[in-house]
Structures are given as C-alpha cells and as structure tokens.
Short mmCIF file of C-alpha atoms in Angstrom, two decimals:
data_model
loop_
_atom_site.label_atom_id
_atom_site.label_comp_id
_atom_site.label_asym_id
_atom_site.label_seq_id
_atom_site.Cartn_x
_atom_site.Cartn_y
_atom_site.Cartn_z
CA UNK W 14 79.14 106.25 69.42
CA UNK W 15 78.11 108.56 71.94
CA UNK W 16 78.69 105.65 74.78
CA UNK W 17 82.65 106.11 74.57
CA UNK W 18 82.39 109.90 74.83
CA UNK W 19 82.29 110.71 78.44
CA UNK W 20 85.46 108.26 79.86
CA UNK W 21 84.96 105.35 82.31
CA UNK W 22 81.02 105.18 81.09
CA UNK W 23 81.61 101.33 80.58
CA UNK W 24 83.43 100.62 84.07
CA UNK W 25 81.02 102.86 85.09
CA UNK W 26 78.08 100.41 83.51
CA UNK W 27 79.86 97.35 84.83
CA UNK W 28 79.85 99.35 88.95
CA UNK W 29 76.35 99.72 88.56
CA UNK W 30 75.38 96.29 87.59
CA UNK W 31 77.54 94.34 90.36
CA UNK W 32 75.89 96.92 92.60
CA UNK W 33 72.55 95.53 91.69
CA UNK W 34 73.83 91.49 91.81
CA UNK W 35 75.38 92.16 95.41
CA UNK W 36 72.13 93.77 96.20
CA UNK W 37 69.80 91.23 95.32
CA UNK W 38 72.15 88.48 97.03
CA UNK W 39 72.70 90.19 100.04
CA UNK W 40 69.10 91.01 100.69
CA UNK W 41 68.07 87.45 99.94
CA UNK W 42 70.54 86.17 102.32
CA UNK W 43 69.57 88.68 105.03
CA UNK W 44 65.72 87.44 103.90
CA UNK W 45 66.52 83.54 104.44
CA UNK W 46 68.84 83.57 107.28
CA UNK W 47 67.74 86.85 109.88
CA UNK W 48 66.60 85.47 113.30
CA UNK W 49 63.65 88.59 113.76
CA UNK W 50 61.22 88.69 110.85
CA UNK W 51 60.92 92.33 110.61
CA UNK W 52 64.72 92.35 109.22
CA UNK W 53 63.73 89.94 106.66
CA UNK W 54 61.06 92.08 105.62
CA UNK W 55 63.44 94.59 104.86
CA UNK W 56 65.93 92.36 103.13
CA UNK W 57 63.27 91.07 100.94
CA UNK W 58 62.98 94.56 100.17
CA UNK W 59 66.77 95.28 99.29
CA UNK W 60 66.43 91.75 97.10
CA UNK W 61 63.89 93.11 95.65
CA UNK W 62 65.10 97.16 94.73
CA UNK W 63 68.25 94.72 93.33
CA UNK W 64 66.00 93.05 91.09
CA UNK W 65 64.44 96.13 89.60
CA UNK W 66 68.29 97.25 88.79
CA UNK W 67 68.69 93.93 87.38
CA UNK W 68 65.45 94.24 85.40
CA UNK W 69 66.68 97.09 83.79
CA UNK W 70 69.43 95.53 83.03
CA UNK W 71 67.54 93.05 81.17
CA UNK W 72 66.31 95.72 78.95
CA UNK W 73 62.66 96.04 80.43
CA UNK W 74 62.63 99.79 82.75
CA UNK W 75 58.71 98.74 82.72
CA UNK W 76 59.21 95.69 85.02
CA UNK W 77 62.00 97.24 86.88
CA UNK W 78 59.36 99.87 87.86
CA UNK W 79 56.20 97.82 88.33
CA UNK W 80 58.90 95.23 91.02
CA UNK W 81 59.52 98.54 93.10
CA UNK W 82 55.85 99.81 92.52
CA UNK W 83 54.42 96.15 93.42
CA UNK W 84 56.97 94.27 95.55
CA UNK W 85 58.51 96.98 97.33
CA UNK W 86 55.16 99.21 97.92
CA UNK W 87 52.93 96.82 97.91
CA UNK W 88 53.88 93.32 98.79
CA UNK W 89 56.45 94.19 101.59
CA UNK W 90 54.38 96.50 102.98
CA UNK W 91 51.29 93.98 103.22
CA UNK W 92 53.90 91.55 105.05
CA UNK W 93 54.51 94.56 107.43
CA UNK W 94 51.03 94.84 108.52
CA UNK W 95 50.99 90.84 109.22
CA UNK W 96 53.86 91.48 111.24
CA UNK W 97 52.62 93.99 113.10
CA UNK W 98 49.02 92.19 114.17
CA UNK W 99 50.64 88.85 114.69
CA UNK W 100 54.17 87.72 116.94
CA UNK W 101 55.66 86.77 114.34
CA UNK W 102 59.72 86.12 115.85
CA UNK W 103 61.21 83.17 115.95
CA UNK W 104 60.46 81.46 119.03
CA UNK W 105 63.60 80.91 121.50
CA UNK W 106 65.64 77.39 120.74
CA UNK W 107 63.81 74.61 122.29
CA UNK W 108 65.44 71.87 119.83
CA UNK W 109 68.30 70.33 121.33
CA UNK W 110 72.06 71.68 119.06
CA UNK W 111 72.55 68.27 118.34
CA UNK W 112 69.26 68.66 115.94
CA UNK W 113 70.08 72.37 115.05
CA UNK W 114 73.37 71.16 113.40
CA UNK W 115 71.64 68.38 111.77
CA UNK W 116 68.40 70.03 110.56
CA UNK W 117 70.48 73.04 109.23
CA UNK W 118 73.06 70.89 107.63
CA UNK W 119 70.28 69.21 105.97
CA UNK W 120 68.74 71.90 104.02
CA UNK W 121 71.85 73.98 103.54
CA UNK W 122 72.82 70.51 101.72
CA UNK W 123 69.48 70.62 99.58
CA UNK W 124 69.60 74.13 98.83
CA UNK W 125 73.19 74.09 97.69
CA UNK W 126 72.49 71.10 95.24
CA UNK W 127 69.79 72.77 94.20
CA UNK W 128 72.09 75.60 93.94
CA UNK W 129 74.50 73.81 92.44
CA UNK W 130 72.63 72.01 89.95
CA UNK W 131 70.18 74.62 88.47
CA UNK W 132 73.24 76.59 87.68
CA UNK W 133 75.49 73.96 86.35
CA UNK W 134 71.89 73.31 83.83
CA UNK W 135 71.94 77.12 82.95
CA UNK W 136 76.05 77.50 82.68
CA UNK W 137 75.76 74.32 80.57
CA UNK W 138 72.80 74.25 78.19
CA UNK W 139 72.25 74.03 74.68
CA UNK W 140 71.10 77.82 74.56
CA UNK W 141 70.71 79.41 70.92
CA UNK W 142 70.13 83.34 70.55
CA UNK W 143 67.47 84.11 68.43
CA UNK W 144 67.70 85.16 64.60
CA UNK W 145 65.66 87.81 64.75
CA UNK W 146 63.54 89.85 66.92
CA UNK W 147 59.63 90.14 66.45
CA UNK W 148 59.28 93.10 68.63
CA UNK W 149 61.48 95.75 70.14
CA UNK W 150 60.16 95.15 73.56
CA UNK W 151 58.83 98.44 74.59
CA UNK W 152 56.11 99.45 76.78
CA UNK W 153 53.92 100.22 73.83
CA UNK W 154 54.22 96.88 72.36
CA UNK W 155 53.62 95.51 75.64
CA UNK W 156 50.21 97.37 75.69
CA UNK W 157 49.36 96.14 72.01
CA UNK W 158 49.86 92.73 73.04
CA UNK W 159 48.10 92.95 76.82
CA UNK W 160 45.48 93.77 74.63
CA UNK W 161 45.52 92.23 71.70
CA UNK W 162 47.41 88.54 72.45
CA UNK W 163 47.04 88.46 76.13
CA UNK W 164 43.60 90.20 76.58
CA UNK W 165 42.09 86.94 78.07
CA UNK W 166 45.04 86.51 80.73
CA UNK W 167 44.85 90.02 81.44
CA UNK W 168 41.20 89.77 82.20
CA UNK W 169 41.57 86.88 84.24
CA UNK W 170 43.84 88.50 86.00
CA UNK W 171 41.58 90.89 87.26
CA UNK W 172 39.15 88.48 88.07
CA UNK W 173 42.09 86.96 90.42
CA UNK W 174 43.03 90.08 91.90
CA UNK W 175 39.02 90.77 92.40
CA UNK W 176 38.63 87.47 94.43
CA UNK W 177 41.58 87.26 96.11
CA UNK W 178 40.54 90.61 97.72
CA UNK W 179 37.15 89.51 98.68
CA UNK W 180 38.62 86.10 99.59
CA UNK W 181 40.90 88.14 102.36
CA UNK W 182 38.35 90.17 103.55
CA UNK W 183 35.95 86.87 104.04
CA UNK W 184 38.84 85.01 105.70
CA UNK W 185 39.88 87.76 108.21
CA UNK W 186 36.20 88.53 109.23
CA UNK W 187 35.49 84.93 110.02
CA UNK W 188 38.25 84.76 112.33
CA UNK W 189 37.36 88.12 113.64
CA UNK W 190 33.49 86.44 114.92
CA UNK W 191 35.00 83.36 116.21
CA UNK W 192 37.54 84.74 118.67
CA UNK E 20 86.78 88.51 80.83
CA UNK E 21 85.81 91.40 79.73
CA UNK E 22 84.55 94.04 82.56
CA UNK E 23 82.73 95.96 80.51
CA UNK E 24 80.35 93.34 78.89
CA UNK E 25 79.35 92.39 81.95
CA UNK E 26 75.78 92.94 81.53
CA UNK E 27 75.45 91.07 78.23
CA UNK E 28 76.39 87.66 79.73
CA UNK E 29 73.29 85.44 80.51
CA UNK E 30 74.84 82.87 82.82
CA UNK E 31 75.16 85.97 85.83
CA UNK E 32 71.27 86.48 85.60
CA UNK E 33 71.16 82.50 85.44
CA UNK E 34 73.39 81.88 89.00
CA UNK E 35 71.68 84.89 90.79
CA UNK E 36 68.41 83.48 89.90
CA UNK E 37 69.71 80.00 91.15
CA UNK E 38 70.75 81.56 94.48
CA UNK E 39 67.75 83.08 94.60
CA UNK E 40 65.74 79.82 94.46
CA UNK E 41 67.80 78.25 97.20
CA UNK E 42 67.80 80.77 99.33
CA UNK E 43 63.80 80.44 98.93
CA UNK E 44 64.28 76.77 99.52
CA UNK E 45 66.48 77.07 102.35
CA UNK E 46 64.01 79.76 104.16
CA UNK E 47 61.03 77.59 103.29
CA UNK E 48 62.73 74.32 105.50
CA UNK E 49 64.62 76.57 108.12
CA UNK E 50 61.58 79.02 109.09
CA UNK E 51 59.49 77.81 112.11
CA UNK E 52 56.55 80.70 111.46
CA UNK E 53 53.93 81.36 108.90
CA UNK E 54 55.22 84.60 107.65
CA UNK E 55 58.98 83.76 107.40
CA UNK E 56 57.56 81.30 105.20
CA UNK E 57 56.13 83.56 103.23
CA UNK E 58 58.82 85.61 102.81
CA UNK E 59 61.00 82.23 101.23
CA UNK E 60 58.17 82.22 98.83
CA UNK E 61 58.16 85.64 97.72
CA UNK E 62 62.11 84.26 97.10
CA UNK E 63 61.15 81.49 94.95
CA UNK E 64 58.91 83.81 93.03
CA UNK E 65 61.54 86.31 92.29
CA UNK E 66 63.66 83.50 90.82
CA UNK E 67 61.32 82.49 88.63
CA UNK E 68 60.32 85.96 87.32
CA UNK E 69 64.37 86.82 86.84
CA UNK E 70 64.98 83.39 85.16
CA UNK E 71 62.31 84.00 82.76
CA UNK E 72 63.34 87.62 81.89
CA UNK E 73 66.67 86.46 81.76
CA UNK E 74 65.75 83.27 78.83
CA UNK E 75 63.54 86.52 77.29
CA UNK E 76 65.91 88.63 76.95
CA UNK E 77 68.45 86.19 75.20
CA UNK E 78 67.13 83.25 73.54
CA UNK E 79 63.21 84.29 72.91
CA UNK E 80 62.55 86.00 69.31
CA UNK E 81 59.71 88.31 70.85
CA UNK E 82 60.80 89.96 74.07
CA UNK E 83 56.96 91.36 74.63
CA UNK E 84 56.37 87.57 76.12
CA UNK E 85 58.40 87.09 79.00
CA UNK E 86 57.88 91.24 80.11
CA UNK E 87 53.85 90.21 79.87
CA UNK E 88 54.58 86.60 82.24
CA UNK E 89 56.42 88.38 84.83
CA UNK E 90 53.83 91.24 84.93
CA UNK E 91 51.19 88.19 85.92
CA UNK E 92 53.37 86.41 88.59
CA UNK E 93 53.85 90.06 89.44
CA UNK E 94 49.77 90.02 89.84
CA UNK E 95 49.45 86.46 91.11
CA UNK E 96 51.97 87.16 94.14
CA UNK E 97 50.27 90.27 94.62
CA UNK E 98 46.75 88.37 95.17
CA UNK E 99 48.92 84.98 97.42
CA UNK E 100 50.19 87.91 99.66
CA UNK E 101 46.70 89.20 100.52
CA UNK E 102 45.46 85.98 100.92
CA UNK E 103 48.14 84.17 102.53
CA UNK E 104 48.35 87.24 105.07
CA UNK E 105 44.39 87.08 106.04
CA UNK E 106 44.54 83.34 106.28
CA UNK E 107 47.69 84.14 109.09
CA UNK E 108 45.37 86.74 110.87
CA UNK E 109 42.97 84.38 111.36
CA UNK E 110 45.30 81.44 112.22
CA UNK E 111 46.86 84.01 114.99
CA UNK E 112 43.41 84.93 116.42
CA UNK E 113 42.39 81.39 117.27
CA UNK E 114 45.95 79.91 117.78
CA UNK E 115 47.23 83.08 119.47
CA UNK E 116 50.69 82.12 117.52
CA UNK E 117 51.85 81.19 113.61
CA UNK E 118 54.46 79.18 114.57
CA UNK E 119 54.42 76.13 112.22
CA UNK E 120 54.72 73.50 115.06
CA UNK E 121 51.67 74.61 117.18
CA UNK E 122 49.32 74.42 114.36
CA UNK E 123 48.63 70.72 114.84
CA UNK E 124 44.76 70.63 115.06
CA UNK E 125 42.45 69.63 111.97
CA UNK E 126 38.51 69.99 112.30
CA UNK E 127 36.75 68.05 109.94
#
C-alpha cells in the first residue's frame, strides 16, 4: 500500500475533505443570508468550488471539473452581468420588526424541518450497497454511454441549450424596443 | 469514529446536501429580488446534483448514471440561468426594479 507510505496521508485526506464540507456550507450560508447580492454571488461561488472538492470526493474528477468549468465560469459569471445591468440590493426595511421577526422565524422554521427531516430520511433509510459494479466510472465510460445509452438525452440537450439561447436573446431584445 | 474514513461515509454527503436544500428554501422565501432568487435556486440545484452523486456513488451498481444526470442538470441550469437572467433584463427595463413586491401588474 503505497497510501501509508508518506505519514499523516490519511489525516491529511480527512483535512482536505472537511475543508471542502465547511466550504460548501459556508458559502451557501453567505449565499442565503448576505444583505448585498453581489456577496451572494460570490458565496454561491465558494459553495460551489466546495462542491467540486466534494465531487471528487465522490469519485467523479470529471464533474468536479465541469461544476468549476460550468457553475463557477459560467453560471456565476452570467448572474454577475444581471447584477451589473439591473439594482439588484435589497431594498432598505420598510416592513415593520414586528413582521421581520415573524416572517424570518417562519421560514427559518420550514427550512430547518426541511432540514431536519430530509436528513433524518437519509441518516435513517433502508440503504443497501450494491453487489457489484457494472462500470468503473471513468470518463471514458462516461463517453461510451453519452453516446451509446444516453445519445437521445444528450441530443436533446443541445436542442435545450440551442433554444434557451435564442429564447434569451428574443426576450432581452423585446424589452430593449419597448422601453 | 474513525477520522480517517471520513470520506467513505454517505450520511456527510446526505446532511450537506440537506443543508444545502434549506438554505435554497430559506433564500427562495427570505429574498425580496429576482436575482437573489435565483441564486436560492442555483442552491436547490446543487442539492439535488450532490444527493444524486452521493446515492451513485454508494448504492447504484453502475456509477456512469448518476455522473451522466448531474452533467444534464449541469446543462439544464446552465440554459434557466440565461433565460431566467434575460427575462430579469427585461422585467428591469419596464419596471425600472426586480424587486418581487413591485411586480404586481398582469397584461392579458
């Protein structure tokens, strides 16, 4: 075992990995609760560079790629621009505390039972490990089955992709000849 | 517990992907504009696409499927970001503001 060679590797593992949990929980807290939207830009960001860490945790350095590649270049980046031709902060408090406390109580309340019970349904379930494993998971047999299994998804996709595109460029003209 | 196996336990994944989903949740009722919104979204998405890798990397016999599904919500975000983000534009340029409470009108 070459693992056990070079000392500490496996506390050194374990670091890494609660680096990448605090990560993605700190950046989705900064995401839900920052008052100026640019800063939860960036802390969907740091959620999502803690996801790729956790992706590769999972065994998949593909995904853990294409969620920096995608999310990180792409998607937060796209938000940016919004931000930037629109006012997006949150307007000054013009509901009363009173409401404040009560509105906020109220979802924190849903979102910690949904908290509470999605993870008391993972912790608890039924889950079996598999027998055996088909594949080995690697990028190649990813590409044999986008094209083999998945080829009409993967198509479709495109399609998607293809109209959304033309789909934002219709939407943002039309608004552009009406003002 | 054992530090070093930290990575090989499934219920972790499982609770940060719960988190994730109500902190998603929690954004989605607390935000009071269009993009903040969005943002809660992208939240909810992320959840789903590390609770599926998580169930594919431990209970699925062929761990090609769950790679391939989060590669398409991957895609599919991709397209609701563009979309979602023209369909603000335009909201801003007539409304002159995305906050959720001053888009009250309807035509039609």
């Amino acid at each position: 075992m070459t693992a056990a060679a070079f000392p500490f590797t496996d506390n050194l593992v374990a670091g890494v990995f609660i680096l990448a949990v605090t990560t993605t929980v700190a950046g989705a807290l900064i995401a839900a609760l920052s008052t100026r939207i640019i800063r939860g830009v960036a802390g969907l960001m740091v959620c999502c560079l803690g996801l790729a860490g956790l992706y590769y945790f999972l065994r998949s350095p593909f995904l853990a790629l294409m969620e920096i590649l995608i999310y990180v270049g792409a998607v937060c980046v796209t938000i940016i621009f919004g931000v930037m031709l629109s006012e997006p902060d949150e307007p000054a408090k013009t509901e009363k505390p009173v409401h404040a406390i009560l509105w906020g109580g109220a979802s924190l309340l849903v979102s910690l039972m949904i908290f509470w019970g999605v993870s008391r349904l993972s912790l608890h379930g039924a889950w079996t490990a598999p027998a055996a494993r088909v594949t080995d998971g690697s990028i190649k047999a990813i590409g044999v089955s986008l094209l083999t299994s998945y080829s009409m998804a993967f198509e479709l996709i495109s399609l998607v992709l293809l109209v959304a595109i033309l789909g934002a460029l219709v939407i943002a003209r039309m608004g552009r000849t009406k003002a | 517990m054992n530090l070093s196996h930290l990575h090989e336990q499934p219920g972790i994944y499982l609770v940060v992907a719960a988190f994730l989903l109500a902190a998603g949740i929690y954004g989605l009722i607390r935000r009071r504009t269009l993009i903040g919104m969005l943002i809660a979204g992208e939240l909810i998405f992320a959840a789903a696409s590390l609770n599926i890798m998580t169930l594919n990397r431990f209970m699925a016999p062929d761990p090609v499927v769950g790679q391939v599904f989060v590669l398409f919500i991957m895609g599919l975000a991709a397209a609701e970001v563009a979309i979602a983000l023209s369909i603000i534009i335009a909201v801003y340029r007539n409304y002159r503001s995305i906050y959720s409470k001053d888009l009250s009108e309807m035509k039609g």
